[in-house]
PDB file of C-alpha atoms in Angstrom:
ATOM      1  CA  UNK A   1      30.501  11.947  35.300  1.00  0.00           C
ATOM      2  CA  UNK A   2      28.116  13.099  32.547  1.00  0.00           C
ATOM      3  CA  UNK A   3      27.351  16.777  32.245  1.00  0.00           C
ATOM      4  CA  UNK A   4      23.739  17.441  33.404  1.00  0.00           C
ATOM      5  CA  UNK A   5      23.431  20.490  31.174  1.00  0.00           C
ATOM      6  CA  UNK A   6      24.498  18.469  28.118  1.00  0.00           C
ATOM      7  CA  UNK A   7      21.986  15.739  29.029  1.00  0.00           C
ATOM      8  CA  UNK A   8      19.170  18.297  29.344  1.00  0.00           C
ATOM      9  CA  UNK A   9      19.962  19.656  25.875  1.00  0.00           C
ATOM     10  CA  UNK A  10      20.010  16.141  24.454  1.00  0.00           C
ATOM     11  CA  UNK A  11      16.658  15.245  26.041  1.00  0.00           C
ATOM     12  CA  UNK A  12      15.144  18.475  24.712  1.00  0.00           C
ATOM     13  CA  UNK A  13      16.474  17.761  21.199  1.00  0.00           C
ATOM     14  CA  UNK A  14      15.142  14.193  21.151  1.00  0.00           C
ATOM     15  CA  UNK A  15      11.761  15.398  22.432  1.00  0.00           C
ATOM     16  CA  UNK A  16      11.575  17.878  19.516  1.00  0.00           C
ATOM     17  CA  UNK A  17      12.456  15.116  17.063  1.00  0.00           C
ATOM     18  CA  UNK A  18       9.772  12.841  18.536  1.00  0.00           C
ATOM     19  CA  UNK A  19       7.176  15.575  17.997  1.00  0.00           C
ATOM     20  CA  UNK A  20       8.194  15.831  14.339  1.00  0.00           C
ATOM     21  CA  UNK A  21       8.100  12.065  13.768  1.00  0.00           C
ATOM     22  CA  UNK A  22       4.735  11.855  15.519  1.00  0.00           C
ATOM     23  CA  UNK A  23       3.307  14.506  13.199  1.00  0.00           C
ATOM     24  CA  UNK A  24       4.757  12.692  10.155  1.00  0.00           C
ATOM     25  CA  UNK A  25       3.256   9.442  11.419  1.00  0.00           C
ATOM     26  CA  UNK A  26      -0.208  11.003  11.620  1.00  0.00           C
ATOM     27  CA  UNK A  27       0.088  12.505   8.131  1.00  0.00           C
ATOM     28  CA  UNK A  28       1.295   9.193   6.684  1.00  0.00           C
ATOM     29  CA  UNK A  29      -1.528   7.312   8.455  1.00  0.00           C
ATOM     30  CA  UNK A  30      -4.104   9.620   6.884  1.00  0.00           C
ATOM     31  CA  UNK A  31      -2.627   9.172   3.393  1.00  0.00           C
ATOM     32  CA  UNK A  32      -2.174   5.449   3.996  1.00  0.00           C
ATOM     33  CA  UNK A  33      -5.879   4.828   4.582  1.00  0.00           C
ATOM     34  CA  UNK A  34      -6.837   6.528   1.321  1.00  0.00           C
ATOM     35  CA  UNK A  35      -4.071   4.824  -0.661  1.00  0.00           C
ATOM     36  CA  UNK A  36      -4.895   1.378   0.715  1.00  0.00           C
ATOM     37  CA  UNK A  37      -8.583   1.813  -0.091  1.00  0.00           C
ATOM     38  CA  UNK A  38      -7.745   2.839  -3.668  1.00  0.00           C
ATOM     39  CA  UNK A  39      -5.345  -0.085  -4.177  1.00  0.00           C
ATOM     40  CA  UNK A  40      -7.732  -2.695  -2.796  1.00  0.00           C
ATOM     41  CA  UNK A  41     -10.801  -1.276  -4.550  1.00  0.00           C
ATOM     42  CA  UNK A  42      -9.249  -1.803  -7.987  1.00  0.00           C
ATOM     43  CA  UNK A  43      -8.487  -5.485  -7.594  1.00  0.00           C
ATOM     44  CA  UNK A  44     -12.037  -6.821  -8.172  1.00  0.00           C
ATOM     45  CA  UNK A  45     -12.214  -4.778 -11.393  1.00  0.00           C
ATOM     46  CA  UNK A  46      -8.892  -6.249 -12.536  1.00  0.00           C
ATOM     47  CA  UNK A  47     -10.226  -9.739 -11.827  1.00  0.00           C
ATOM     48  CA  UNK A  48     -13.336  -9.093 -13.918  1.00  0.00           C
ATOM     49  CA  UNK A  49     -11.222  -7.687 -16.752  1.00  0.00           C
ATOM     50  CA  UNK A  50      -9.130 -10.846 -16.660  1.00  0.00           C
ATOM     51  CA  UNK A  51     -12.275 -12.959 -17.073  1.00  0.00           C
ATOM     52  CA  UNK A  52     -13.278 -10.964 -20.155  1.00  0.00           C
ATOM     53  CA  UNK A  53      -9.815 -11.383 -21.681  1.00  0.00           C
ATOM     54  CA  UNK A  54      -9.818 -15.128 -20.961  1.00  0.00           C
ATOM     55  CA  UNK A  55     -13.090 -15.378 -22.855  1.00  0.00           C
ATOM     56  CA  UNK A  56     -11.783 -13.248 -25.738  1.00  0.00           C
ATOM     57  CA  UNK A  57      -8.595 -15.257 -26.195  1.00  0.00           C
ATOM     58  CA  UNK A  58     -10.669 -18.456 -26.398  1.00  0.00           C
ATOM     59  CA  UNK A  59     -12.863 -16.960 -29.131  1.00  0.00           C
ATOM     60  CA  UNK A  60     -10.009 -15.470 -31.208  1.00  0.00           C
ATOM     61  CA  UNK A  61      -6.472 -16.200 -32.316  1.00  0.00           C
ATOM     62  CA  UNK A  62      -4.873 -13.952 -29.713  1.00  0.00           C
ATOM     63  CA  UNK A  63      -1.347 -14.801 -30.935  1.00  0.00           C
ATOM     64  CA  UNK A  64      -1.874 -12.556 -33.943  1.00  0.00           C
ATOM     65  CA  UNK A  65      -2.036  -9.424 -31.796  1.00  0.00           C
ATOM     66  CA  UNK A  66       1.269  -7.453 -31.741  1.00  0.00           C
ATOM     67  CA  UNK A  67       1.071  -6.829 -27.985  1.00  0.00           C
ATOM     68  CA  UNK A  68       1.365 -10.582 -27.401  1.00  0.00           C
ATOM     69  CA  UNK A  69       4.329 -11.109 -29.748  1.00  0.00           C
ATOM     70  CA  UNK A  70       7.169 -12.915 -27.974  1.00  0.00           C
ATOM     71  CA  UNK A  71      10.632 -11.971 -29.263  1.00  0.00           C
ATOM     72  CA  UNK A  72      14.194 -12.723 -28.290  1.00  0.00           C
ATOM     73  CA  UNK A  73      15.105 -10.209 -25.592  1.00  0.00           C
ATOM     74  CA  UNK A  74      17.999  -8.121 -26.886  1.00  0.00           C
ATOM     75  CA  UNK A  75      16.911  -4.926 -25.161  1.00  0.00           C
ATOM     76  CA  UNK A  76      14.602  -4.522 -22.164  1.00  0.00           C
ATOM     77  CA  UNK A  77      12.711  -1.554 -20.780  1.00  0.00           C
ATOM     78  CA  UNK A  78      12.228  -1.444 -16.998  1.00  0.00           C
ATOM     79  CA  UNK A  79       9.710   0.951 -15.445  1.00  0.00           C
ATOM     80  CA  UNK A  80      10.645   1.810 -11.850  1.00  0.00           C
ATOM     81  CA  UNK A  81       7.985   3.160  -9.481  1.00  0.00           C
ATOM     82  CA  UNK A  82       9.815   4.636  -6.499  1.00  0.00           C
ATOM     83  CA  UNK A  83       9.059   7.435  -4.030  1.00  0.00           C
ATOM     84  CA  UNK A  84       9.847  11.137  -4.230  1.00  0.00           C
ATOM     85  CA  UNK A  85      10.880  11.392  -0.588  1.00  0.00           C
ATOM     86  CA  UNK A  86      12.650   9.148   1.902  1.00  0.00           C
ATOM     87  CA  UNK A  87      11.891   8.139   5.489  1.00  0.00           C
ATOM     88  CA  UNK A  88       9.998   5.064   4.265  1.00  0.00           C
ATOM     89  CA  UNK A  89      12.061   2.349   5.883  1.00  0.00           C
ATOM     90  CA  UNK A  90      13.734  -0.120   3.525  1.00  0.00           C
ATOM     91  CA  UNK A  91      11.192   0.357   0.726  1.00  0.00           C
ATOM     92  CA  UNK A  92      13.459   2.212  -1.724  1.00  0.00           C
ATOM     93  CA  UNK A  93      16.506   0.158  -0.742  1.00  0.00           C
ATOM     94  CA  UNK A  94      14.705  -3.060  -1.701  1.00  0.00           C
ATOM     95  CA  UNK A  95      13.553  -1.522  -4.976  1.00  0.00           C
ATOM     96  CA  UNK A  96      17.008  -0.327  -5.962  1.00  0.00           C
ATOM     97  CA  UNK A  97      18.516  -3.704  -5.084  1.00  0.00           C
ATOM     98  CA  UNK A  98      16.162  -5.306  -7.612  1.00  0.00           C
ATOM     99  CA  UNK A  99      16.861  -2.583 -10.198  1.00  0.00           C
ATOM    100  CA  UNK A 100      20.598  -3.266  -9.934  1.00  0.00           C
ATOM    101  CA  UNK A 101      20.061  -6.927 -10.910  1.00  0.00           C
ATOM    102  CA  UNK A 102      19.279  -6.026 -14.543  1.00  0.00           C
ATOM    103  CA  UNK A 103      22.051  -6.065 -17.124  1.00  0.00           C
ATOM    104  CA  UNK A 104      22.986  -2.397 -17.581  1.00  0.00           C
ATOM    105  CA  UNK A 105      24.169  -2.990 -21.161  1.00  0.00           C
ATOM    106  CA  UNK A 106      20.839  -4.419 -22.306  1.00  0.00           C
ATOM    107  CA  UNK A 107      18.410  -2.420 -20.169  1.00  0.00           C
ATOM    108  CA  UNK A 108      16.930   1.055 -20.398  1.00  0.00           C
ATOM    109  CA  UNK A 109      14.816   2.591 -17.679  1.00  0.00           C
ATOM    110  CA  UNK A 110      11.729   4.709 -17.185  1.00  0.00           C
ATOM    111  CA  UNK A 111      11.183   6.209 -13.740  1.00  0.00           C
ATOM    112  CA  UNK A 112       8.306   7.695 -11.784  1.00  0.00           C
ATOM    113  CA  UNK A 113       9.774   8.935  -8.519  1.00  0.00           C
ATOM    114  CA  UNK A 114      12.812  11.020  -7.558  1.00  0.00           C
ATOM    115  CA  UNK A 115      14.560   8.236  -5.604  1.00  0.00           C
ATOM    116  CA  UNK A 116      14.618   5.935  -8.612  1.00  0.00           C
ATOM    117  CA  UNK A 117      15.902   8.706 -10.869  1.00  0.00           C
ATOM    118  CA  UNK A 118      18.712   9.528  -8.431  1.00  0.00           C
ATOM    119  CA  UNK A 119      19.736   5.862  -8.182  1.00  0.00           C
ATOM    120  CA  UNK A 120      19.998   5.493 -11.959  1.00  0.00           C
ATOM    121  CA  UNK A 121      22.078   8.680 -12.163  1.00  0.00           C
ATOM    122  CA  UNK A 122      24.461   7.426  -9.459  1.00  0.00           C
ATOM    123  CA  UNK A 123      24.890   4.014 -11.100  1.00  0.00           C
ATOM    124  CA  UNK A 124      25.120   5.548 -14.605  1.00  0.00           C
ATOM    125  CA  UNK A 125      22.314   3.531 -16.111  1.00  0.00           C
ATOM    126  CA  UNK A 126      20.414   4.670 -19.175  1.00  0.00           C
ATOM    127  CA  UNK A 127      17.264   6.636 -18.409  1.00  0.00           C
ATOM    128  CA  UNK A 128      15.021   7.223 -21.426  1.00  0.00           C
ATOM    129  CA  UNK A 129      12.033   8.908 -19.732  1.00  0.00           C
ATOM    130  CA  UNK A 130      10.958  10.279 -16.380  1.00  0.00           C
ATOM    131  CA  UNK A 131       7.365  10.955 -15.351  1.00  0.00           C
ATOM    132  CA  UNK A 132       6.132  13.209 -12.571  1.00  0.00           C
ATOM    133  CA  UNK A 133       3.054  11.930 -10.738  1.00  0.00           C
ATOM    134  CA  UNK A 134       0.954  13.421  -7.986  1.00  0.00           C
ATOM    135  CA  UNK A 135       0.657  11.732  -4.624  1.00  0.00           C
ATOM    136  CA  UNK A 136      -2.731  10.325  -5.670  1.00  0.00           C
ATOM    137  CA  UNK A 137      -2.537  10.122  -9.495  1.00  0.00           C
ATOM    138  CA  UNK A 138      -5.605   9.634 -11.628  1.00  0.00           C
ATOM    139  CA  UNK A 139      -6.026   6.955 -14.288  1.00  0.00           C
ATOM    140  CA  UNK A 140      -5.631   9.563 -17.040  1.00  0.00           C
ATOM    141  CA  UNK A 141      -2.264  10.713 -15.657  1.00  0.00           C
ATOM    142  CA  UNK A 142      -0.816   7.206 -15.600  1.00  0.00           C
ATOM    143  CA  UNK A 143      -1.858   6.423 -19.186  1.00  0.00           C
ATOM    144  CA  UNK A 144       1.142   8.362 -20.488  1.00  0.00           C
ATOM    145  CA  UNK A 145       3.523   5.835 -18.918  1.00  0.00           C
ATOM    146  CA  UNK A 146       1.656   2.853 -20.365  1.00  0.00           C
ATOM    147  CA  UNK A 147       1.406   4.530 -23.781  1.00  0.00           C
ATOM    148  CA  UNK A 148       5.145   5.198 -23.849  1.00  0.00           C
ATOM    149  CA  UNK A 149       5.891   1.564 -22.960  1.00  0.00           C
ATOM    150  CA  UNK A 150       3.581   0.250 -25.692  1.00  0.00           C
ATOM    151  CA  UNK A 151       5.131   2.540 -28.305  1.00  0.00           C
ATOM    152  CA  UNK A 152       8.624   1.355 -27.386  1.00  0.00           C
ATOM    153  CA  UNK A 153       7.515  -2.271 -27.666  1.00  0.00           C
ATOM    154  CA  UNK A 154       5.476  -1.963 -30.865  1.00  0.00           C
ATOM    155  CA  UNK A 155       8.199  -0.048 -32.722  1.00  0.00           C
ATOM    156  CA  UNK A 156      10.779  -2.682 -31.793  1.00  0.00           C
ATOM    157  CA  UNK A 157      12.920  -0.385 -29.656  1.00  0.00           C
ATOM    158  CA  UNK A 158      12.654  -2.937 -26.849  1.00  0.00           C
ATOM    159  CA  UNK A 159      11.714  -6.610 -26.842  1.00  0.00           C
ATOM    160  CA  UNK A 160      10.306  -6.748 -23.324  1.00  0.00           C
ATOM    161  CA  UNK A 161       8.838  -4.286 -20.836  1.00  0.00           C
ATOM    162  CA  UNK A 162       9.023  -5.031 -17.120  1.00  0.00           C
ATOM    163  CA  UNK A 163       7.732  -3.056 -14.161  1.00  0.00           C
ATOM    164  CA  UNK A 164       9.551  -2.808 -10.832  1.00  0.00           C
ATOM    165  CA  UNK A 165       7.262  -1.695  -8.028  1.00  0.00           C
ATOM    166  CA  UNK A 166       6.353  -2.411  -4.418  1.00  0.00           C
ATOM    167  CA  UNK A 167       3.367  -4.721  -4.103  1.00  0.00           C
ATOM    168  CA  UNK A 168       1.081  -3.889  -1.190  1.00  0.00           C
ATOM    169  CA  UNK A 169       0.281  -6.920   0.979  1.00  0.00           C
ATOM    170  CA  UNK A 170      -0.719  -5.242   4.228  1.00  0.00           C
ATOM    171  CA  UNK A 171       0.347  -2.356   6.441  1.00  0.00           C
ATOM    172  CA  UNK A 172       3.391  -4.231   7.735  1.00  0.00           C
ATOM    173  CA  UNK A 173       4.352  -6.229   4.647  1.00  0.00           C
ATOM    174  CA  UNK A 174       5.289  -4.800   1.243  1.00  0.00           C
ATOM    175  CA  UNK A 175       7.314  -6.673  -1.374  1.00  0.00           C
ATOM    176  CA  UNK A 176       9.453  -5.392  -4.236  1.00  0.00           C
ATOM    177  CA  UNK A 177       8.241  -7.205  -7.374  1.00  0.00           C
ATOM    178  CA  UNK A 178       9.236  -7.356 -11.022  1.00  0.00           C
ATOM    179  CA  UNK A 179       6.384  -8.117 -13.418  1.00  0.00           C
ATOM    180  CA  UNK A 180       6.460  -8.465 -17.182  1.00  0.00           C
ATOM    181  CA  UNK A 181       4.105  -5.943 -18.764  1.00  0.00           C
ATOM    182  CA  UNK A 182       4.859  -6.654 -22.437  1.00  0.00           C
ATOM    183  CA  UNK A 183       4.512  -8.991 -24.161  1.00  0.00           C
ATOM    184  CA  UNK A 184       1.236  -9.791 -22.430  1.00  0.00           C
ATOM    185  CA  UNK A 185       1.336 -13.295 -21.017  1.00  0.00           C
ATOM    186  CA  UNK A 186      -1.563 -15.713 -21.616  1.00  0.00           C
ATOM    187  CA  UNK A 187      -4.508 -14.995 -19.392  1.00  0.00           C
ATOM    188  CA  UNK A 188      -5.545 -17.578 -16.840  1.00  0.00           C
ATOM    189  CA  UNK A 189      -8.277 -17.976 -14.288  1.00  0.00           C
ATOM    190  CA  UNK A 190      -7.442 -18.750 -10.653  1.00  0.00           C
ATOM    191  CA  UNK A 191      -9.589 -21.897 -10.660  1.00  0.00           C
ATOM    192  CA  UNK A 192      -9.201 -25.089 -12.656  1.00  0.00           C
ATOM    193  CA  UNK A 193     -10.674 -25.246 -16.183  1.00  0.00           C
ATOM    194  CA  UNK A 194     -13.409 -27.604 -17.269  1.00  0.00           C
ATOM    195  CA  UNK A 195     -12.624 -31.248 -18.247  1.00  0.00           C
ATOM    196  CA  UNK A 196     -12.285 -30.327 -21.927  1.00  0.00           C
ATOM    197  CA  UNK A 197      -9.385 -28.020 -21.049  1.00  0.00           C
ATOM    198  CA  UNK A 198     -11.319 -24.806 -21.623  1.00  0.00           C
ATOM    199  CA  UNK A 199     -13.554 -22.683 -19.521  1.00  0.00           C
ATOM    200  CA  UNK A 200     -15.317 -19.591 -20.867  1.00  0.00           C
ATOM    201  CA  UNK A 201     -16.104 -17.328 -17.885  1.00  0.00           C
ATOM    202  CA  UNK A 202     -18.342 -15.153 -20.074  1.00  0.00           C
ATOM    203  CA  UNK A 203     -20.406 -17.988 -21.487  1.00  0.00           C
ATOM    204  CA  UNK A 204     -23.701 -16.627 -22.779  1.00  0.00           C
ATOM    205  CA  UNK A 205     -22.286 -13.161 -23.562  1.00  0.00           C
ATOM    206  CA  UNK A 206     -21.836 -11.837 -27.097  1.00  0.00           C
ATOM    207  CA  UNK A 207     -19.060  -9.436 -28.101  1.00  0.00           C
ATOM    208  CA  UNK A 208     -20.043  -6.818 -30.647  1.00  0.00           C
ATOM    209  CA  UNK A 209     -19.143  -6.103 -33.368  1.00  0.00           C
ATOM    210  CA  UNK A 210     -16.664  -9.019 -33.191  1.00  0.00           C
ATOM    211  CA  UNK A 211     -14.505 -10.655 -30.547  1.00  0.00           C
ATOM    212  CA  UNK A 212     -11.385  -9.630 -32.506  1.00  0.00           C
ATOM    213  CA  UNK A 213     -12.294  -5.941 -32.499  1.00  0.00           C
ATOM    214  CA  UNK A 214     -13.119  -6.024 -28.786  1.00  0.00           C
ATOM    215  CA  UNK A 215      -9.751  -7.685 -28.103  1.00  0.00           C
ATOM    216  CA  UNK A 216      -7.983  -4.924 -30.049  1.00  0.00           C
ATOM    217  CA  UNK A 217      -9.555  -2.375 -27.703  1.00  0.00           C
ATOM    218  CA  UNK A 218      -9.222  -4.379 -24.514  1.00  0.00           C
ATOM    219  CA  UNK A 219      -5.508  -5.209 -24.685  1.00  0.00           C
ATOM    220  CA  UNK A 220      -4.232  -1.585 -24.689  1.00  0.00           C
ATOM    221  CA  UNK A 221      -6.756  -0.742 -21.973  1.00  0.00           C
ATOM    222  CA  UNK A 222      -5.531  -3.744 -20.007  1.00  0.00           C
ATOM    223  CA  UNK A 223      -1.970  -2.388 -20.161  1.00  0.00           C
ATOM    224  CA  UNK A 224      -3.173   1.045 -19.029  1.00  0.00           C
ATOM    225  CA  UNK A 225      -5.037  -0.405 -16.103  1.00  0.00           C
ATOM    226  CA  UNK A 226      -2.183  -2.716 -15.076  1.00  0.00           C
ATOM    227  CA  UNK A 227       0.169   0.271 -14.852  1.00  0.00           C
ATOM    228  CA  UNK A 228      -2.428   2.241 -12.896  1.00  0.00           C
ATOM    229  CA  UNK A 229      -2.984  -0.603 -10.436  1.00  0.00           C
ATOM    230  CA  UNK A 230       0.773  -1.026  -9.901  1.00  0.00           C
ATOM    231  CA  UNK A 231       1.087   2.679  -9.132  1.00  0.00           C
ATOM    232  CA  UNK A 232      -1.765   2.431  -6.618  1.00  0.00           C
ATOM    233  CA  UNK A 233       0.018  -0.509  -4.971  1.00  0.00           C
ATOM    234  CA  UNK A 234       3.262   1.468  -4.888  1.00  0.00           C
ATOM    235  CA  UNK A 235       1.549   4.459  -3.249  1.00  0.00           C
ATOM    236  CA  UNK A 236      -0.192   2.296  -0.646  1.00  0.00           C
ATOM    237  CA  UNK A 237       3.127   0.583   0.117  1.00  0.00           C
ATOM    238  CA  UNK A 238       4.946   3.917   0.400  1.00  0.00           C
ATOM    239  CA  UNK A 239       2.544   5.475   2.896  1.00  0.00           C
ATOM    240  CA  UNK A 240       2.282   2.237   4.886  1.00  0.00           C
ATOM    241  CA  UNK A 241       6.065   1.892   5.110  1.00  0.00           C
ATOM    242  CA  UNK A 242       6.459   5.554   6.082  1.00  0.00           C
ATOM    243  CA  UNK A 243       3.769   5.339   8.759  1.00  0.00           C
ATOM    244  CA  UNK A 244       5.424   2.263  10.290  1.00  0.00           C
ATOM    245  CA  UNK A 245       8.888   3.858  10.093  1.00  0.00           C
ATOM    246  CA  UNK A 246       7.722   7.063  11.760  1.00  0.00           C
ATOM    247  CA  UNK A 247       5.887   5.108  14.467  1.00  0.00           C
ATOM    248  CA  UNK A 248       9.039   3.122  15.212  1.00  0.00           C
ATOM    249  CA  UNK A 249      11.074   6.337  15.281  1.00  0.00           C
ATOM    250  CA  UNK A 250       8.607   7.957  17.674  1.00  0.00           C
ATOM    251  CA  UNK A 251       8.558   4.920  19.968  1.00  0.00           C
ATOM    252  CA  UNK A 252      12.357   4.765  19.979  1.00  0.00           C
ATOM    253  CA  UNK A 253      12.584   8.480  20.771  1.00  0.00           C
ATOM    254  CA  UNK A 254      10.138   8.139  23.673  1.00  0.00           C
ATOM    255  CA  UNK A 255      12.083   5.203  25.074  1.00  0.00           C
ATOM    256  CA  UNK A 256      15.371   7.077  24.684  1.00  0.00           C
ATOM    257  CA  UNK A 257      13.910  10.075  26.519  1.00  0.00           C
ATOM    258  CA  UNK A 258      12.895   7.797  29.382  1.00  0.00           C
ATOM    259  CA  UNK A 259      16.386   6.260  29.567  1.00  0.00           C
ATOM    260  CA  UNK A 260      18.111   9.640  29.417  1.00  0.00           C
ATOM    261  CA  UNK A 261      15.756  11.146  32.006  1.00  0.00           C
ATOM    262  CA  UNK A 262      16.520   8.281  34.383  1.00  0.00           C
ATOM    263  CA  UNK A 263      20.251   8.741  33.803  1.00  0.00           C
ATOM    264  CA  UNK A 264      19.906  12.507  34.256  1.00  0.00           C
ATOM    265  CA  UNK A 265      18.091  12.025  37.570  1.00  0.00           C
ATOM    266  CA  UNK A 266      20.847   9.674  38.748  1.00  0.00           C
ATOM    267  CA  UNK A 267      23.544  12.191  37.810  1.00  0.00           C
ATOM    268  CA  UNK A 268      21.624  15.022  39.412  1.00  0.00           C
ATOM    269  CA  UNK A 269      21.061  13.002  42.596  1.00  0.00           C
ATOM    270  CA  UNK A 270      24.755  12.101  42.730  1.00  0.00           C
ATOM    271  CA  UNK A 271      25.657  15.760  42.276  1.00  0.00           C
ATOM    272  CA  UNK A 272      23.333  16.811  45.114  1.00  0.00           C
ATOM    273  CA  UNK A 273      24.715  14.078  47.364  1.00  0.00           C
ATOM    274  CA  UNK A 274      28.271  15.193  46.602  1.00  0.00           C
ATOM    275  CA  UNK A 275      27.430  18.795  47.426  1.00  0.00           C
ATOM    276  CA  UNK A 276      25.809  17.789  50.721  1.00  0.00           C
ATOM    277  CA  UNK A 277      28.870  15.750  51.653  1.00  0.00           C
ATOM    278  CA  UNK A 278      31.131  18.672  50.866  1.00  0.00           C
ATOM    279  CA  UNK A 279      29.000  21.021  53.008  1.00  0.00           C
ATOM    280  CA  UNK A 280      28.963  18.551  55.899  1.00  0.00           C
ATOM    281  CA  UNK A 281      32.713  18.007  55.627  1.00  0.00           C
ATOM    282  CA  UNK A 282      33.378  21.744  55.603  1.00  0.00           C
ATOM    283  CA  UNK A 283      31.104  22.288  58.573  1.00  0.00           C
ATOM    284  CA  UNK A 284      32.842  19.535  60.523  1.00  0.00           C
ATOM    285  CA  UNK A 285      36.205  21.065  59.681  1.00  0.00           C
ATOM    286  CA  UNK A 286      35.114  24.517  60.842  1.00  0.00           C
ATOM    287  CA  UNK A 287      33.592  23.094  64.015  1.00  0.00           C
ATOM    288  CA  UNK A 288      36.789  21.251  64.798  1.00  0.00           C
TER     289      UNK A 288
END
């Protein structure tokens, strides 16, 4: 028979854990709402920027720009956006699984997040830079990562730059994605072009002083903003995954408390019944 005292201690311990996970769930929910709003608010701006770049590449010879130069990939730089803390479900596990797919001999890494840095140290992969970011980083803070990636690409240290991050779909669904940051792929619009094969989304607009000079400014800014948007997605995914994980932990703890309380009551009732039987038996023996 189970020990009632041990069961009471276990119920008390699980109840304390459920209070902690409930508090973490509420904190994550608060951060999640802000992070989701920031991630979703930037997408219309990215769409408009894409339209401008589509128009610019149709008015210039975009292939001449060094950020669009396609080279044979002998060395690749992978930027990994992970979390600083755990308790976020399978988010970091999925990220590290994707990070392990790259050829360690031809890949160097840049990290933003303690979990990614620890994984690379455990697997003895080459880490060339690590960036510390706040929970809600600003655009200016994230520019350092994009600038470092562009310098590595333009100097020929690497032939391709990829970003590994968690793309935010919704509160329940987040996907680990690998996207090529450099060289910049040709820009496309989501809808079909005109019959002549071209479609200028900024028809009627003039670029001053020239389309070429505007493109020179826009491409680095595009890289900066892409990195910033990926970080916003990663933060929204992190807080969403943590909120869901803590909610599941709290629900499981509450259910476990119910099951243990029922079992404890059964044990206690059996103990009381046994004691009553012993008293009745003793009384009958004395009476006899």
